[in-house]
Short mmCIF file of C-alpha atoms in Angstrom, two decimals:
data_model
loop_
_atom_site.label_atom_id
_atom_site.label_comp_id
_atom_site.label_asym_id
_atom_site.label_seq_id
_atom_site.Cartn_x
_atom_site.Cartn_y
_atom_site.Cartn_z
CA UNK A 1 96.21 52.30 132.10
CA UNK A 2 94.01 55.38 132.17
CA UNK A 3 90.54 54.79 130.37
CA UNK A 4 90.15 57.41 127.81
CA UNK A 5 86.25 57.02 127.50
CA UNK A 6 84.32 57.85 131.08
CA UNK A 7 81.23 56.90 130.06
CA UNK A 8 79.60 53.45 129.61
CA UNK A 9 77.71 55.15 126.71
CA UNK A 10 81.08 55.60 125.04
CA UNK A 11 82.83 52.45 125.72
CA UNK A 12 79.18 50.50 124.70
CA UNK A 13 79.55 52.92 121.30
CA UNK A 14 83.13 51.64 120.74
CA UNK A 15 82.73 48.26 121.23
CA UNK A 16 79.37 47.86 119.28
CA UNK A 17 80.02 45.00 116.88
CA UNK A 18 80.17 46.57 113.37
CA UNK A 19 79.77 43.21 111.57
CA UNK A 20 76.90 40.42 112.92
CA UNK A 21 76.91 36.49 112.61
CA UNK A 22 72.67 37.47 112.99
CA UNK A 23 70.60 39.23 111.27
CA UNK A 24 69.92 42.73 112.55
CA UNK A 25 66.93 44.14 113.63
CA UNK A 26 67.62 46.81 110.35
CA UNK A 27 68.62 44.20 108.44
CA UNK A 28 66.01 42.40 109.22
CA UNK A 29 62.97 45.09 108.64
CA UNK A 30 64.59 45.92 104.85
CA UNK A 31 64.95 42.23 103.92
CA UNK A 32 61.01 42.24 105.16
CA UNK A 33 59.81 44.80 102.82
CA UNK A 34 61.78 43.93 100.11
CA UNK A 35 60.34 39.83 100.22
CA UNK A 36 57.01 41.54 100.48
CA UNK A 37 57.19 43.39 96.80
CA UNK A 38 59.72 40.83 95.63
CA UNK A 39 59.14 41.91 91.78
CA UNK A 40 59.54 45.52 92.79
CA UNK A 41 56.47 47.07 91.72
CA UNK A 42 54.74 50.20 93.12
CA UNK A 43 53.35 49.72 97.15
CA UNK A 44 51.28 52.83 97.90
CA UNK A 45 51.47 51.59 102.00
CA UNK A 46 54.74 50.29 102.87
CA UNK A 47 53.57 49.53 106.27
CA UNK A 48 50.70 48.05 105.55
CA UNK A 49 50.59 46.92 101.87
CA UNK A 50 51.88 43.99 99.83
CA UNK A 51 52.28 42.67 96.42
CA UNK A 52 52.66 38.91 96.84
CA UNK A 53 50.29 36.74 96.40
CA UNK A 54 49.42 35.21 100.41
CA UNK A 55 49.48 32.09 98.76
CA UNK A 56 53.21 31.84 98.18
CA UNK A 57 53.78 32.65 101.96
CA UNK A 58 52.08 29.75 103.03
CA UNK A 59 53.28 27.45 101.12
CA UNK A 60 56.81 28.51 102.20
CA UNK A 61 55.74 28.38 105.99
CA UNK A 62 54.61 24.89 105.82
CA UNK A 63 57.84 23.97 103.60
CA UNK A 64 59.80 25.84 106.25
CA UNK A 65 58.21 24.00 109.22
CA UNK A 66 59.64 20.01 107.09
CA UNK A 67 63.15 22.00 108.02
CA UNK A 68 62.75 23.57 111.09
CA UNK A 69 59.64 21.79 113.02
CA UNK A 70 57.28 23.83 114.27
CA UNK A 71 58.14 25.39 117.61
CA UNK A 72 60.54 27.73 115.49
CA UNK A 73 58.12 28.98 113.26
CA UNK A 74 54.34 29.05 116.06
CA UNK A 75 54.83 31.51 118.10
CA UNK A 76 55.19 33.78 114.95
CA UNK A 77 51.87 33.24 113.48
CA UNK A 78 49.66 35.94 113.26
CA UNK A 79 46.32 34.20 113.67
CA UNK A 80 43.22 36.14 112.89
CA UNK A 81 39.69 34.78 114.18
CA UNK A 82 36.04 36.30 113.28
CA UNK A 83 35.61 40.16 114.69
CA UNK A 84 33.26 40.18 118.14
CA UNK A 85 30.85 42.56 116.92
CA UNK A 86 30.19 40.70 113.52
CA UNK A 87 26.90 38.20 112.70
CA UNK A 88 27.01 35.47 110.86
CA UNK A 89 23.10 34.34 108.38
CA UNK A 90 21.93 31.22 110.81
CA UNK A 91 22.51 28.69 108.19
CA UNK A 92 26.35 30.24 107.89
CA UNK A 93 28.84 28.80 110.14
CA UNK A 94 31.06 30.83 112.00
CA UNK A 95 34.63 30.91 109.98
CA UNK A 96 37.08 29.02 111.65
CA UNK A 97 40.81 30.79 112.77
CA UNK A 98 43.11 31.34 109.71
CA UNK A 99 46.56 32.45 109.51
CA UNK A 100 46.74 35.91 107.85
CA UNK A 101 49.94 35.31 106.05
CA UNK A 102 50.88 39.07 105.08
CA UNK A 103 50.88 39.60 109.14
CA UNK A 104 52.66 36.65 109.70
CA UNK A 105 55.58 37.03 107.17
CA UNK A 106 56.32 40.23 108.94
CA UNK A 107 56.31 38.37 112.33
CA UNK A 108 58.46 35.76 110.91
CA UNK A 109 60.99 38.06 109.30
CA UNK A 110 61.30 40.85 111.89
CA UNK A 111 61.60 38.66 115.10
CA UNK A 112 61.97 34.63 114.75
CA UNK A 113 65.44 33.43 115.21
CA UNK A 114 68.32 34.20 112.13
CA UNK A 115 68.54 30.40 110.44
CA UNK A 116 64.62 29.92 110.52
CA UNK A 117 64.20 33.07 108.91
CA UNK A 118 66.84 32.45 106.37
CA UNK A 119 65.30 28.87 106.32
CA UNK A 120 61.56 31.06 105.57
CA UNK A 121 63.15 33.18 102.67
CA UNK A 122 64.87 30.52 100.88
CA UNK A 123 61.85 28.90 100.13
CA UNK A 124 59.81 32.23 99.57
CA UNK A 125 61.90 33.06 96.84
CA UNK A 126 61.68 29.73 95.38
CA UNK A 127 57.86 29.71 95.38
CA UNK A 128 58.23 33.38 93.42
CA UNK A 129 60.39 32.76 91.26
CA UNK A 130 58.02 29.28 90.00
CA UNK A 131 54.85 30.08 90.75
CA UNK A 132 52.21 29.75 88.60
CA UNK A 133 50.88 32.92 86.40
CA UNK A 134 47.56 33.06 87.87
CA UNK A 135 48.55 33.43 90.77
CA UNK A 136 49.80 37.24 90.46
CA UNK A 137 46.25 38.30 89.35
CA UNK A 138 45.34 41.58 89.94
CA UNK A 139 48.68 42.35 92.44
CA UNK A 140 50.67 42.90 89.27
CA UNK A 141 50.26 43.61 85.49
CA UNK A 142 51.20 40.92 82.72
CA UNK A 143 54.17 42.68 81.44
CA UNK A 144 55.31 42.69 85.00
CA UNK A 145 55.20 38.80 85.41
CA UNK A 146 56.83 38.17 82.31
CA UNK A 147 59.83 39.96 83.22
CA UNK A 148 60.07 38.09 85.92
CA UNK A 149 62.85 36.29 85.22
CA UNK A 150 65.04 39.35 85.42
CA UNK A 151 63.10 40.66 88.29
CA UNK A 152 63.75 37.79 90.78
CA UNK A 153 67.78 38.15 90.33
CA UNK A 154 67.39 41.63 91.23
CA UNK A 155 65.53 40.72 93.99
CA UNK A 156 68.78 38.51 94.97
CA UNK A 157 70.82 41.52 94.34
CA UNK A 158 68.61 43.74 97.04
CA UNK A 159 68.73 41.50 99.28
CA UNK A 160 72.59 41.07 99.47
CA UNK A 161 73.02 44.86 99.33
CA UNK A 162 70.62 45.26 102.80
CA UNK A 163 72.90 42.23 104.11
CA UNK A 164 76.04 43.77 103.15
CA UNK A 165 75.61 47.38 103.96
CA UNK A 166 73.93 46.18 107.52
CA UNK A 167 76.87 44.37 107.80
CA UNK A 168 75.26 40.65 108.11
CA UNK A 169 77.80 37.83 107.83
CA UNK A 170 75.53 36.07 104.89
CA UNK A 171 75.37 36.13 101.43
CA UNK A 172 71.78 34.67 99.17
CA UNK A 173 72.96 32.44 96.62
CA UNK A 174 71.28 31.41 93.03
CA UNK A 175 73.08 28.83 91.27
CA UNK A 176 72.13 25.27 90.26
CA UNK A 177 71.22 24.09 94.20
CA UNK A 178 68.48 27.05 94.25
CA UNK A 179 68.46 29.77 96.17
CA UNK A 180 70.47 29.13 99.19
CA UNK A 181 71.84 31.48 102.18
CA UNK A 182 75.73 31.35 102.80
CA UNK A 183 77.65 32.20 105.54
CA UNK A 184 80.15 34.71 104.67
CA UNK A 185 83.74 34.31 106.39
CA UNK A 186 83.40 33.50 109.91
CA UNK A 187 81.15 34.86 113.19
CA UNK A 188 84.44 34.60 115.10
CA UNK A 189 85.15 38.22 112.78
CA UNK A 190 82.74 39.58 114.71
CA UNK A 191 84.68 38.91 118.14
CA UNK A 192 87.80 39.81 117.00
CA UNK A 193 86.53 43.51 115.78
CA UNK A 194 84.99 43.63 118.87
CA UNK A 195 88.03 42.72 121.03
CA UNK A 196 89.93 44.57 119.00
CA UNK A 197 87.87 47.73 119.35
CA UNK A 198 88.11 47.28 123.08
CA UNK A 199 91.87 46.61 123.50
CA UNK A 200 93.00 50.12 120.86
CA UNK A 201 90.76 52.12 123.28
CA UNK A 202 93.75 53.22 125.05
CA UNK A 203 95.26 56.37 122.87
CA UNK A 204 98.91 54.68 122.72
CA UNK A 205 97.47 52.50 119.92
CA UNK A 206 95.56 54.94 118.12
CA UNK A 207 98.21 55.39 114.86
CA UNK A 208 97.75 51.34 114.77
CA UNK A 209 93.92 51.42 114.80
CA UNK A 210 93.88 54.50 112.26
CA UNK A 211 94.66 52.37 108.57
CA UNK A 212 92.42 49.64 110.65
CA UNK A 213 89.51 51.92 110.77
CA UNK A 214 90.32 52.71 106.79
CA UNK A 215 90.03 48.84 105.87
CA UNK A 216 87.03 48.20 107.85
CA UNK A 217 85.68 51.47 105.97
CA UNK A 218 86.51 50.32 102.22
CA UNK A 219 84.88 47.29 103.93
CA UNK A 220 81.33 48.42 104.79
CA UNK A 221 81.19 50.90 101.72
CA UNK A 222 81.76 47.32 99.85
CA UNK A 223 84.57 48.49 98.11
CA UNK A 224 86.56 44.94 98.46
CA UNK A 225 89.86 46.06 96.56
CA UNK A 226 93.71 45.76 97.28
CA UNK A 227 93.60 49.18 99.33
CA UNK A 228 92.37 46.60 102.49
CA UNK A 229 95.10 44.52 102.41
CA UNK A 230 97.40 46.81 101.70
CA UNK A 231 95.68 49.45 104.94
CA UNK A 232 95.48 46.17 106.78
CA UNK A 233 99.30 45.41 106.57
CA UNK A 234 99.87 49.50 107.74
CA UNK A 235 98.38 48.86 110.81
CA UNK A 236 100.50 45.49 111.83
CA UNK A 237 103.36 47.97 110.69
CA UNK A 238 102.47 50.83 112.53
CA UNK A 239 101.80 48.51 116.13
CA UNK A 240 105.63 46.66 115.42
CA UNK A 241 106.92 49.92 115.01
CA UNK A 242 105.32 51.20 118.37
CA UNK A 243 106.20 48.97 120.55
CA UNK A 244 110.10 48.55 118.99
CA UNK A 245 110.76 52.25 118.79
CA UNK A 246 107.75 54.31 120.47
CA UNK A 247 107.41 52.20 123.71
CA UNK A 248 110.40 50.16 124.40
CA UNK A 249 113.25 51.59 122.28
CA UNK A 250 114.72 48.23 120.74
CA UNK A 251 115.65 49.94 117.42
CA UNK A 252 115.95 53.80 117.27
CA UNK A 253 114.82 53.90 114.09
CA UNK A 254 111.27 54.38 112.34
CA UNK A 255 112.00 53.78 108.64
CA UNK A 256 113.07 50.37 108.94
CA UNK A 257 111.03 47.51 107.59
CA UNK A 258 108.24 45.73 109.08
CA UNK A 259 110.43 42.72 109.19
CA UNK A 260 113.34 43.80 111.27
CA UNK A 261 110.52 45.23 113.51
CA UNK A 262 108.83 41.48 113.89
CA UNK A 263 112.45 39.91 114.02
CA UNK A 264 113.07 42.71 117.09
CA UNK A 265 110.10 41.83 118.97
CA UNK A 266 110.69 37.84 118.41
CA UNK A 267 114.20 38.82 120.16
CA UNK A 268 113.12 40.44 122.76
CA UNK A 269 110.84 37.14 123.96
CA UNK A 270 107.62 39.00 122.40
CA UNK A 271 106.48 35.68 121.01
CA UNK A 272 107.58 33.39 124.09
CA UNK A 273 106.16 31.39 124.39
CA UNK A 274 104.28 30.87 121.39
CA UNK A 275 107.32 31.59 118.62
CA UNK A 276 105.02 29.60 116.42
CA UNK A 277 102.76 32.63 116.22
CA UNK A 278 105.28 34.80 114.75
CA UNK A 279 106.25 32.13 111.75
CA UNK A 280 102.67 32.31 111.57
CA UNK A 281 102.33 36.05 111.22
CA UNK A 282 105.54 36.47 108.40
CA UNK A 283 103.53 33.89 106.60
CA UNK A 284 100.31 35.72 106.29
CA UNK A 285 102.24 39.14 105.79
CA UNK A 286 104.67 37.53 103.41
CA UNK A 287 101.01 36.94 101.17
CA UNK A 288 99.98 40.18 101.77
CA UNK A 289 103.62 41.45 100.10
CA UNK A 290 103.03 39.70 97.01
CA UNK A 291 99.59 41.07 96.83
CA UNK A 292 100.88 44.56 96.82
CA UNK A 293 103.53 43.61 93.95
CA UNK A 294 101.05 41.95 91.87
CA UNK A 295 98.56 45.08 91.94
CA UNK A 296 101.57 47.91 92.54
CA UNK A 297 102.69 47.47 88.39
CA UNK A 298 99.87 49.39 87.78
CA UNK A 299 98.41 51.99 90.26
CA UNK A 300 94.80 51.32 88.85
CA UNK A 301 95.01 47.61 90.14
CA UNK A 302 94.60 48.93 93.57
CA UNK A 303 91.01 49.11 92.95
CA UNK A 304 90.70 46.05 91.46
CA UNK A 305 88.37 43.40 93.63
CA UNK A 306 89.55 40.65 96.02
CA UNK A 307 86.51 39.73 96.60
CA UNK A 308 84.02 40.30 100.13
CA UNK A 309 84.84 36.82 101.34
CA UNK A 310 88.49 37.64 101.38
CA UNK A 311 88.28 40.77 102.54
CA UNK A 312 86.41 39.86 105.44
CA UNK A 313 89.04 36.86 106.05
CA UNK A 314 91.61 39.27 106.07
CA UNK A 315 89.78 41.45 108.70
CA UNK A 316 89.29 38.68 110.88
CA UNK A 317 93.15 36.92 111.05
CA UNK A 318 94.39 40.67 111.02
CA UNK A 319 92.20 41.68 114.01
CA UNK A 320 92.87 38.64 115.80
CA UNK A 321 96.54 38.84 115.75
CA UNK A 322 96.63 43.02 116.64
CA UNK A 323 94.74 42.03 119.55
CA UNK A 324 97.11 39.21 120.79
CA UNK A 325 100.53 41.02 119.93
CA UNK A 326 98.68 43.75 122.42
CA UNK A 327 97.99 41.35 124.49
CA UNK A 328 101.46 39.82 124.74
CA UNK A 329 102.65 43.66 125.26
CA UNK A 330 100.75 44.81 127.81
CA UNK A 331 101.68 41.36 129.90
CA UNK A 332 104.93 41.03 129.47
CA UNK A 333 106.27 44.70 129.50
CA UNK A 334 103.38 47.22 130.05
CA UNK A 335 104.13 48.48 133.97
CA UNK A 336 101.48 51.40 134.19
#
C-alpha cells in the first residue's frame, strides 16, 4: 500500500490527536488568564497583571496540597527571597522567602500535571465564589463584587468554552457537590481518532473519512446536533459500500442499503472470527436509525442538541469500529 504523505511532517499533521484526555498547553494558558480575572473585569497587562486577591490562591494551594500531597504541587512554586542589592535598618530583620502566589498560579496552571491542576482550580473557584468582601479591596469596585453571583457562573461558562473549543476531554461542573471537573466521554476517543486518522491515510478510504471529517467538524464548532449521527452513520455506509462493490465486487450495486452491505460482508467471513462484532455493529446502527426518524418529521430537528457527551460517545464507538472493519479488510483480502 503506497503511502500518500512522504513526509513525516505530514503524516505527524494527520495523526495529531484532535481531541486530548490532558489539558493542552493552549488550553492550559487561556484557562490561566481567565482564573486570574475570574470576575472579568478590565486587566491593563495580561501578562503581567491580575485581579484576584493573592490571598485566595493560597489558600487553594494549601487546600490542594490535603488532595494531592505536596510533591505535585513544589516544584511549581515560584518562591521569591529579598533582592541582593537591597538593605535592610539594623534593628529590621531580613524578610524571610515567601511564595509570590500570582507567579505561582501561572506555574501551577501552565505546567504541573492535568488532575493537580484541575485539583488547583476546583478549589480556586470555590474560594472566589465565598470569599469574604474585603478581600476584593481596591482590585475591584463594589458594584463589581455584588454581581458576583452572576459573574462566577460565567466564569464556569469560559472556562468550558476554552476546554471545549481546545478540544479537552473535561467539563467544570456547579451543582450541589461544588464546583467539580468531569471527565467527558472517554480518553480511549482520543486513540481511536488517532488510529483512525492513521489507517484512512491511504486515498481508497477517503469517501469513508469525508462525512467523518464533517462529524468531527459539527463536533469542535460545538454544534452537538443530529447532523453527527446522522454524518457518522454516512461514513460506516460509505466504507460497507467500498469494500462490497468498489473493492471486492460482492454486490454490483451502490444504491442498496447499508444492511444488505453489512449482511454481504458477514457472508463473505468479514466478521470471522468475531461475528459477535457485527450483531454488535446493527445494534448501534439500528439506534442511530431511529434517531434519524425521530428528528427526520421535521427537518428543523436536525439541529436540535444530543448533547457533547453523546456526541463524543458516538465519535469514539464509530471510530473504533471504522478502524477494525479496515483492519479486518486489509488482513483478510487486501493483496497490494
Amino acid at each position: 500500500m503506497d503511502d500518500e504523505f512522504d513526509s513525516v511532517a505530514d503524516r505527524q499533521k494527520v495523526t495529531q490527536a484532535r481531541v486530548h484526555s490532558e489539558l493542552t498547553a493552549t488550553a492550559r494558558e487561556r484557562v490561566c488568564q481567565q482564573t486570574l480575572d475570574p470576575l472579568n473585569v478590565f486587566i491593563s497587562n495580561p501578562l503581567s497583571g491580575s485581579a484576584i486577591p493573592p490571598t485566595l490562591i493560597g489558600r487553594a494551594i494549601s487546600r490542594t496540597y490535603e488532595n494531592t500531597g505536596y510533591s505535585a504541587l513544589e516544584p511549581h512554586l515560584v518562591i521569591e527571597t529579598p533582592e541582593a542589592h537591597k538593605t535592610f535598618p539594623a534593628d529590621q530583620s531580613i524578610p524571610s522567602k515567601e511564595v509570590n502566589e500570582i507567579k505561582s498560579h501561572r506555574e501551577i496552571v501552565e505546567n504541573a500535571d492535568t488532575i493537580t491542576v484541575l485539583a488547583y482550580l476546583e478549589h480556586l473557584i470555590t474560594f472566589v465564589r465565598h470569599s469574604r468582601e474585603h478581600k476584593w479591596d481596591q482590585i475591584v469596585s463594589h458594584g463589581v463584587l455584588r454581581s458576583r453571583e452572576k459573574r462566577v457562573p460565567q466564569l464556569v461558562k469560559r472556562i468550558n468554552t476554552a476546554l471545549e473549543t481546545e478540544g479537552v476531554l473535561w467539563k467544570l461542573t456547579n451543582d450541589n457537590q461544588g464546583f467539580n471537573f468531569r471527565p467527558i466521554g472517554s480518553e480511549l476517543l482520543e486513540e481511536s481518532d488517532k488510529e483512525f486518522s492513521r489507517i484512512t491515510e491511504d486515498q481508497r478510504w477517503k469517501s469513508v473519512v469525508s462525512p467523518y471529517e464533517s462529524a468531527f467538524e459539527l463536533y469542535k464548532d460545538r454544534q452537538y446536533t443530529y447532523q453527527i449521527p446522522e454524518k457518522l452513520y454516512n461514513s460506516i455506509e460509505e466504507l460497507a459500500r467500498t469494500i462490497v462493490v468498489d473493492l471486492e465486487g460482492w454486490e454490483d450495486n451502490r444504491e442498496m442499503n447499508l444492511q444488505k452491505y453489512l449482511n454481504s460482508m458477514r457472508d463473505n467471513g468479514l466478521f470471522e472470527p468475531n461475528n459477535i462484532m457485527y450483531a454488535e455493529l446493527n445494534d448501534l446502527i439500528s439506534s442511530m436509525e431511529k434517531a434519524f426518524q425521530k428528528s427526520g418529521a421535521h427537518r428543523k430537528n436536525r439541529h436540535q442538541e444530543i448533547g457533547r457527551e453523546y456526541s463524543t460517545l458516538l465519535l469514539h464507538q464509530i471510530s473504533a469500529y471504522l478502524t477494525y472493519i479496515i483492519r479486518m479488510y486489509e488482513n483478510k483480502y487486501d493483496t497490494d
